[in-house]
Coordinates of C-alpha atoms and ligand atoms in Angstrom, one line a residue:
X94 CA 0.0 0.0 0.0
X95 CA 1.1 3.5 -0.8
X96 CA 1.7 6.2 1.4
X97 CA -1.1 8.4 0.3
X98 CA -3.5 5.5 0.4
X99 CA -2.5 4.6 3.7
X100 CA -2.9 8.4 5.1
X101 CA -6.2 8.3 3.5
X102 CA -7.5 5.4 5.5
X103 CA -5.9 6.9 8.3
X104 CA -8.0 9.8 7.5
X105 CA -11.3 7.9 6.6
X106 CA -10.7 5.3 9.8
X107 CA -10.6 8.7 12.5
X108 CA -13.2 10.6 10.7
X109 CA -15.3 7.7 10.3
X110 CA -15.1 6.9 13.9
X111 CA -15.7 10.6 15.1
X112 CA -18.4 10.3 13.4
X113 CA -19.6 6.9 15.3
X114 CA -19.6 5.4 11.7
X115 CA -17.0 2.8 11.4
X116 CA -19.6 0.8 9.8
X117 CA -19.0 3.2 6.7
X118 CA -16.1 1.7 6.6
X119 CA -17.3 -1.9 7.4
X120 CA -18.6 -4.6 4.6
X121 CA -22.1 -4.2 3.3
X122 CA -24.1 -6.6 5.3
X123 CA -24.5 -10.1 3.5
X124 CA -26.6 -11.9 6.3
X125 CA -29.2 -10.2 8.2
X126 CA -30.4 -11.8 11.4
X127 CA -28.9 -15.0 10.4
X128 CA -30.1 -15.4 7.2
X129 CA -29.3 -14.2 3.4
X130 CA -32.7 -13.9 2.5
X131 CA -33.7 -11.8 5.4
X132 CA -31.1 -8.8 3.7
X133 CA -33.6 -7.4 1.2
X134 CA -36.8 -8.1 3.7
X135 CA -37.9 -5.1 4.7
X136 CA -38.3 -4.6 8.4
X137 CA -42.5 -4.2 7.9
X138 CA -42.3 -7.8 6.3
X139 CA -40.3 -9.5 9.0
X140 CA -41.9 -12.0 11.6
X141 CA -39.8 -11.4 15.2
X142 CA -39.1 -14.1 17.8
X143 CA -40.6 -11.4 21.0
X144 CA -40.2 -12.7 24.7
X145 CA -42.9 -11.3 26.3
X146 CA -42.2 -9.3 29.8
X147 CA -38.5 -10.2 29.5
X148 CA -37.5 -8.4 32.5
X149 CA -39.7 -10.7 34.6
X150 CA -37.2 -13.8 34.5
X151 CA -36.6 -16.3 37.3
X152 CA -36.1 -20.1 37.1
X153 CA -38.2 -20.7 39.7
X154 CA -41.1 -22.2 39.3
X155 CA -43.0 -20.4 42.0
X156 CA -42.2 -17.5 41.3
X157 CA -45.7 -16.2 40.0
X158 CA -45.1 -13.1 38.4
X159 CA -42.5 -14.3 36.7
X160 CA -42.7 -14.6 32.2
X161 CA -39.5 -16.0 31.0
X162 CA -37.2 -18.9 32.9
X163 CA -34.0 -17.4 31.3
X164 CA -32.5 -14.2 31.7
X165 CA -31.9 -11.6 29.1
X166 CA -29.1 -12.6 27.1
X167 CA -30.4 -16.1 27.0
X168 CA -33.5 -15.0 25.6
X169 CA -31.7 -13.2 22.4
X170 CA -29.1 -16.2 22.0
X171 CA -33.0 -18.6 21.6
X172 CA -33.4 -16.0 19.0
X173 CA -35.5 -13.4 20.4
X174 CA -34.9 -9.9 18.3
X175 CA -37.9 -8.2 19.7
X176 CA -37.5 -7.8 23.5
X177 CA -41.4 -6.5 25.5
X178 CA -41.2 -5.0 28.9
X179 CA -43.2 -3.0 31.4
X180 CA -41.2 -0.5 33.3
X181 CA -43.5 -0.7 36.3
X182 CA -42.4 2.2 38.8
X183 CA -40.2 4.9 38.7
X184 CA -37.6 2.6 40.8
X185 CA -37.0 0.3 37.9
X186 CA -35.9 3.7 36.3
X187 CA -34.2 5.5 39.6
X188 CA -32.7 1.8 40.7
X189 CA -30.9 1.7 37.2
X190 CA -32.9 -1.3 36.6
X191 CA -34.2 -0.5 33.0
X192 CA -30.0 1.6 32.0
X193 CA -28.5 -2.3 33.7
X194 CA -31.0 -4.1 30.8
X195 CA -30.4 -1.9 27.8
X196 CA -26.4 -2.1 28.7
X197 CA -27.4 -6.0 28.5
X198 CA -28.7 -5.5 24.9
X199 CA -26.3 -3.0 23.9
X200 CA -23.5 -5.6 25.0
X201 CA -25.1 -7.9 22.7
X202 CA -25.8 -5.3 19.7
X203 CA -22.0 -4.8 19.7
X204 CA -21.1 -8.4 19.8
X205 CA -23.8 -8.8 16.9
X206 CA -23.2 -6.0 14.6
X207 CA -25.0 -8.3 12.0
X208 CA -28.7 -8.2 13.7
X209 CA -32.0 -5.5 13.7
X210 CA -33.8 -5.4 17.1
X211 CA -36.8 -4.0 18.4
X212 CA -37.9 -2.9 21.8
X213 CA -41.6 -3.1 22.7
X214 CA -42.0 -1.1 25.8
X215 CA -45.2 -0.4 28.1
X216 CA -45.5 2.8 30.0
X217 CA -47.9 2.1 32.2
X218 CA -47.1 5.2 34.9
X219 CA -47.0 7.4 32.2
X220 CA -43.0 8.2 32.6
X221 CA -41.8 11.5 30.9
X222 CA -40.7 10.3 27.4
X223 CA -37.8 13.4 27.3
X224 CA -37.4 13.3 30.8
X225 CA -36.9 9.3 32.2
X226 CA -37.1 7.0 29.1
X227 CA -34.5 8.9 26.3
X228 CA -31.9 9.5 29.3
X229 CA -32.0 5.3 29.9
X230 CA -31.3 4.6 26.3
X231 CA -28.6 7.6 26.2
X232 CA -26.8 5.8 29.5
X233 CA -26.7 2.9 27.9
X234 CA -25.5 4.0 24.7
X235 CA -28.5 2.8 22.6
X236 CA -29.4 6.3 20.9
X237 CA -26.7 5.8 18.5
X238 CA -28.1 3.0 17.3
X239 CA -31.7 3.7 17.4
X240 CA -33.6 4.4 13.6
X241 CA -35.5 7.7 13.5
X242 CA -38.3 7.2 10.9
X243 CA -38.2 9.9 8.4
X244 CA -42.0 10.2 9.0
X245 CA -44.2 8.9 11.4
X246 CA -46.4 7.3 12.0
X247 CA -44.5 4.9 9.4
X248 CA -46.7 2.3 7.0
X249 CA -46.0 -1.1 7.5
X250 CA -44.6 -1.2 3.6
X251 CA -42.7 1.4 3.7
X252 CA -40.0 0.4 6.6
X253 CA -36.5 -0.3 5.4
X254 CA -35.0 -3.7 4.3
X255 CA -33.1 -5.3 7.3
X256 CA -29.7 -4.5 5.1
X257 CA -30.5 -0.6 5.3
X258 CA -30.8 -0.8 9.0
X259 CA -27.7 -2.6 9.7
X260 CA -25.7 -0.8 7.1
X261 CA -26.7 2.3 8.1
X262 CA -26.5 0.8 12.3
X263 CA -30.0 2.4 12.8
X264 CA -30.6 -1.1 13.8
X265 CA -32.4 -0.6 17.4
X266 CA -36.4 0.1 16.5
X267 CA -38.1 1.2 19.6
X268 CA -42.1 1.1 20.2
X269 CA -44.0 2.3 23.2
X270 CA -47.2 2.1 23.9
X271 CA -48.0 5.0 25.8
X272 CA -47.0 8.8 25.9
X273 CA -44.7 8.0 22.9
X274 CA -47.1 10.5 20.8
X275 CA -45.8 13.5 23.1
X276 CA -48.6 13.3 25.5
X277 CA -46.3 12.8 28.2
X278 CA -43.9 15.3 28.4
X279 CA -42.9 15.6 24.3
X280 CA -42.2 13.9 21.5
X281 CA -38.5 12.2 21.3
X282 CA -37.8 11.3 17.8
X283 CA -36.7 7.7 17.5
X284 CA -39.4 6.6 20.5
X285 CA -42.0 5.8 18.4
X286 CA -46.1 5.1 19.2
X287 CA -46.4 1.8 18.8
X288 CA -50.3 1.4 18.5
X289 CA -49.9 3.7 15.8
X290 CA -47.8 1.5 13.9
X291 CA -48.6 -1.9 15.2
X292 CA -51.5 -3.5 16.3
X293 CA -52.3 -6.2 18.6
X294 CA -54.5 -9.0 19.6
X295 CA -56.2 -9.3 23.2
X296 CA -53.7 -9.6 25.8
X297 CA -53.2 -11.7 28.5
X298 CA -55.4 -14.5 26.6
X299 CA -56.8 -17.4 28.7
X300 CA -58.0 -19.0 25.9
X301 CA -55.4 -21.6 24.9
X302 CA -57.4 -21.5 21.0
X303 CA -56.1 -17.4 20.8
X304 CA -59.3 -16.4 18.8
X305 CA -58.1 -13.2 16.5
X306 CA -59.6 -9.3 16.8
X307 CA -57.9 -6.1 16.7
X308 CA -58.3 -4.9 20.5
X309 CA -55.4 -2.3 20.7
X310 CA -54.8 0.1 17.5
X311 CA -54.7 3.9 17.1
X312 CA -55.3 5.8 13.9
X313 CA -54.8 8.1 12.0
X314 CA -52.9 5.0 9.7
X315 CA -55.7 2.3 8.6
X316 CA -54.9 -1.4 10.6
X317 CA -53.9 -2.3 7.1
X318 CA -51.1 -0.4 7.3
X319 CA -50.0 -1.4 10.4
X320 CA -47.6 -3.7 11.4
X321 CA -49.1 -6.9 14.1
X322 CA -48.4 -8.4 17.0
X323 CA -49.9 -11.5 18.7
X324 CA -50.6 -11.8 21.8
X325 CA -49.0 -16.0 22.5
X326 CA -48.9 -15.8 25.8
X327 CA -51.2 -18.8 27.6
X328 CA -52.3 -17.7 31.5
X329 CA -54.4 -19.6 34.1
X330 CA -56.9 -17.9 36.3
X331 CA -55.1 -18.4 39.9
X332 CA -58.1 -17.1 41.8
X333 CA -61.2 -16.9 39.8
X334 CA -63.2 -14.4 41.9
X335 CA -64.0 -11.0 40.9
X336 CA -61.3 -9.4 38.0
X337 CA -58.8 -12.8 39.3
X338 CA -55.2 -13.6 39.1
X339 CA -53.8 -14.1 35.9
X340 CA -50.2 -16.0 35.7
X341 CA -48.3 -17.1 32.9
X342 CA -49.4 -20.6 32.1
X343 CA -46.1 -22.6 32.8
X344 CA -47.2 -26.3 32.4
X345 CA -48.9 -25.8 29.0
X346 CA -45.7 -23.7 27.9
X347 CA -44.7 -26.9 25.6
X348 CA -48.2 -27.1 23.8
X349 CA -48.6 -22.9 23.4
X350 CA -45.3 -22.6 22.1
X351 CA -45.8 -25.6 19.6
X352 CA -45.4 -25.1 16.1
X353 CA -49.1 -25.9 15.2
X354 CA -50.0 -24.1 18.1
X355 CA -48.9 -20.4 16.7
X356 CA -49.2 -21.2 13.5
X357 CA -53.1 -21.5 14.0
X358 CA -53.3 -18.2 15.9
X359 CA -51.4 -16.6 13.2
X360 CA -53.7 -17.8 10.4
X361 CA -56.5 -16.9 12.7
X362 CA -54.8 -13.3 12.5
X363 CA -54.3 -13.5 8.7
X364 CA -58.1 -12.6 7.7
X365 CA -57.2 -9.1 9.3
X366 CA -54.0 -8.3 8.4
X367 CA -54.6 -8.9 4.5
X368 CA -53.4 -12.6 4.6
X369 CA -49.8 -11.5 6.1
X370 CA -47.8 -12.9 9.0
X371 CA -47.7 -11.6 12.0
X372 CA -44.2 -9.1 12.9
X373 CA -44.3 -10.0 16.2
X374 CA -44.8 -13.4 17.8
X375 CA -45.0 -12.8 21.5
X376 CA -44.2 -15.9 23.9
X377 CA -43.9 -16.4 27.3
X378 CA -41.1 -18.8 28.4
X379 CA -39.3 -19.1 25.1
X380 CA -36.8 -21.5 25.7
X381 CA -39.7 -23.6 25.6
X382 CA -41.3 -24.9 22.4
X383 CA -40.3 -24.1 19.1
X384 CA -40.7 -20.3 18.9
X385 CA -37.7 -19.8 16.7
X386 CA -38.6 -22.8 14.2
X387 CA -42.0 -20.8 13.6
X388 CA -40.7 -18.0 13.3
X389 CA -38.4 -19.0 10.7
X390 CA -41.5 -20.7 9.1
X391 CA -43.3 -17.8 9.2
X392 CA -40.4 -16.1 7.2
X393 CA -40.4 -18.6 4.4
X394 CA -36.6 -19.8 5.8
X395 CA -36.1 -23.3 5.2
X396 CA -36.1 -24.9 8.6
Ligands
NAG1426 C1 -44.1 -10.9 3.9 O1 -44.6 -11.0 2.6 C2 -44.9 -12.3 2.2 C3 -45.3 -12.2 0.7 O2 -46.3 -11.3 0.5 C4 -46.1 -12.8 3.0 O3 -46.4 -14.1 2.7 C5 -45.7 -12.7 4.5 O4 -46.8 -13.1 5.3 C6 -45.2 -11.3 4.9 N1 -44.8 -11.3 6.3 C7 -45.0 -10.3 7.1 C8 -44.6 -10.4 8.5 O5 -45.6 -9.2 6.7
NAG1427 C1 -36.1 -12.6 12.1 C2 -35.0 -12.8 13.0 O1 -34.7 -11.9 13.8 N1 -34.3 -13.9 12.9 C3 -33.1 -14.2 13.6 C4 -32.0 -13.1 13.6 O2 -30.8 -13.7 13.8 C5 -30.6 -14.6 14.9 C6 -29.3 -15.4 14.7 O3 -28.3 -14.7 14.1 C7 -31.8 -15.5 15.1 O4 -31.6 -16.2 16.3 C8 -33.1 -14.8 15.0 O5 -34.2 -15.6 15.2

């Protein structure tokens, strides 16, 4: 190599860098989330692996509350790319509980420069969206990453392919599904309204046949043009009395999270979303099962 050359890769390496864009620099992606053919899919026309709750892991099997048997980094190794969670409280936020589990994903983004990944967050206290969620992503150095939609609400056709996230490492897609809109405190451009954008089935289902409606969508985008998530997640009625106890349905884990088992609840889904696969398969326990295998199913991957 040539003296000039080299000073000019010198010069492209540091500004690159500065510029939190080594990937310029970097080879074009040529597997996307572990596949070749998931390059040119665009991110609207993908089916996620989504553990549902993932913050609320413990292998024990009495502990009630609890979603997922295996802890975060587990969950993505089984394949999980869409990650839900429910920041109860302001101490999840204040106790650097929700910063310690996006450093947990960042740390795998980095190892797995390779890979899109999505964040479906609830807000159920109604957390500032400026003030409490953007400074958790910003500690754990998640803004970079995250893809800022050059409109929004965004239709579900007209997301990039997997290949023009990665390339461009805008790779991090984050929903929430309250105050996102700027209701609660303003708008922060790359935390996106999810009901806007997705839709979902009825949640916490008891019924282990998952019959199909819309139940949570917000306009002004037609439910065709939104994305959809269902809702896989079996529970048992605990105490039946009054509204009852739900809990995550741990013995019939193997069954929900069969293969024939999604696969009927997303063809029961397909009348409404115009024939299409679901984006978001959301399970509880998902090292049960064969979450994954559907998934790749439901992507037309041979399995
Ligand atoms: C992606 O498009 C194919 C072909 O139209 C369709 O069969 C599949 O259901 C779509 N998947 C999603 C998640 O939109
Ligand atoms: C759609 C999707 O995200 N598929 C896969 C992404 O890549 C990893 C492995 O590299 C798989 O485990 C995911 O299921």
């Amino acid at each position: 190599m040539n003296l000039s050359i080299q000073l000019l890769c010198a010069f492209l390496l540091s500004w690159s860098s500065l510029a939190n864009g080594l990937y310029l620099l970097r080879k074009r992606a040529t597997v996307c989330n572990g596949s070749s053919a998931l390059c040119d899919r665009k991110y609207g026309n993908t089916t996620f692996l989504t553990a549902h709750n993932s913050f609320a892991f413990s292998s024990n099997p009495l502990a009630l509350a609890r979603t997922q048997a295996v802890d975060i980094p587990t969950q993505m190794n089984i394949g999980a790319r869409t990650l839900q969670g429910q920041a109860h409280m302001r101490a999840l936020f204040d106790g650097g509980l929700v910063e310690d589990y996006l450093k947990k994903v960042k740390t795998f983004l980095d190892a797995n420069p390779y890979e899109v990944f999505t964040f479906i967050f609830t807000n159920p206290d109604r957390q500032s969206i400026p003030g409490v969620w953007k400074p958790a992503f910003d500690a754990a150095g998640i803004t970079p990453l995250a893809y800022v939609p050059p409109s929004r609400p965004m239709k579900r056709n007209d997301w990039p392919t997997l290949r023009e996230l990665i390339d461009t490492n805008k790779r991090v897609i984050v929903f929430l599904d309250a105050g996102a809109d700027g209701s609660d405190g303003g708008v922060v451009d790359f935390i996106l309204p999810q009901f806007q954008m997705v839709w979902e089935d009825p949640f916490s289902p008891t019924d282990a046949n998952f019959p199909c409606s819309i139940q949570r969508t917000s306009g002004p985008l037609s439910n065709d043009d939104h994305m959809h998530l269902i809702n896989h997640n079996l529970n048992r009625n605990i105490i039946p009395i009054g509204d009852g106890v739900l809990v995550s349905d741990f013995v019939n884990a193997p069954k929900t999270n069969s293969v024939d088992s999604i696969l009927a609840h997303a063809n029961g889904c397909a009348p409404l979303s115009q024939g299409r696969a679901p984006n978001f398969v959301l399970l509880d326990y998902i090292d049960i099962g064969q979450g994954k295998k559907t998934v790749d199913m439901l992507n037309g991957l041979s399995v």
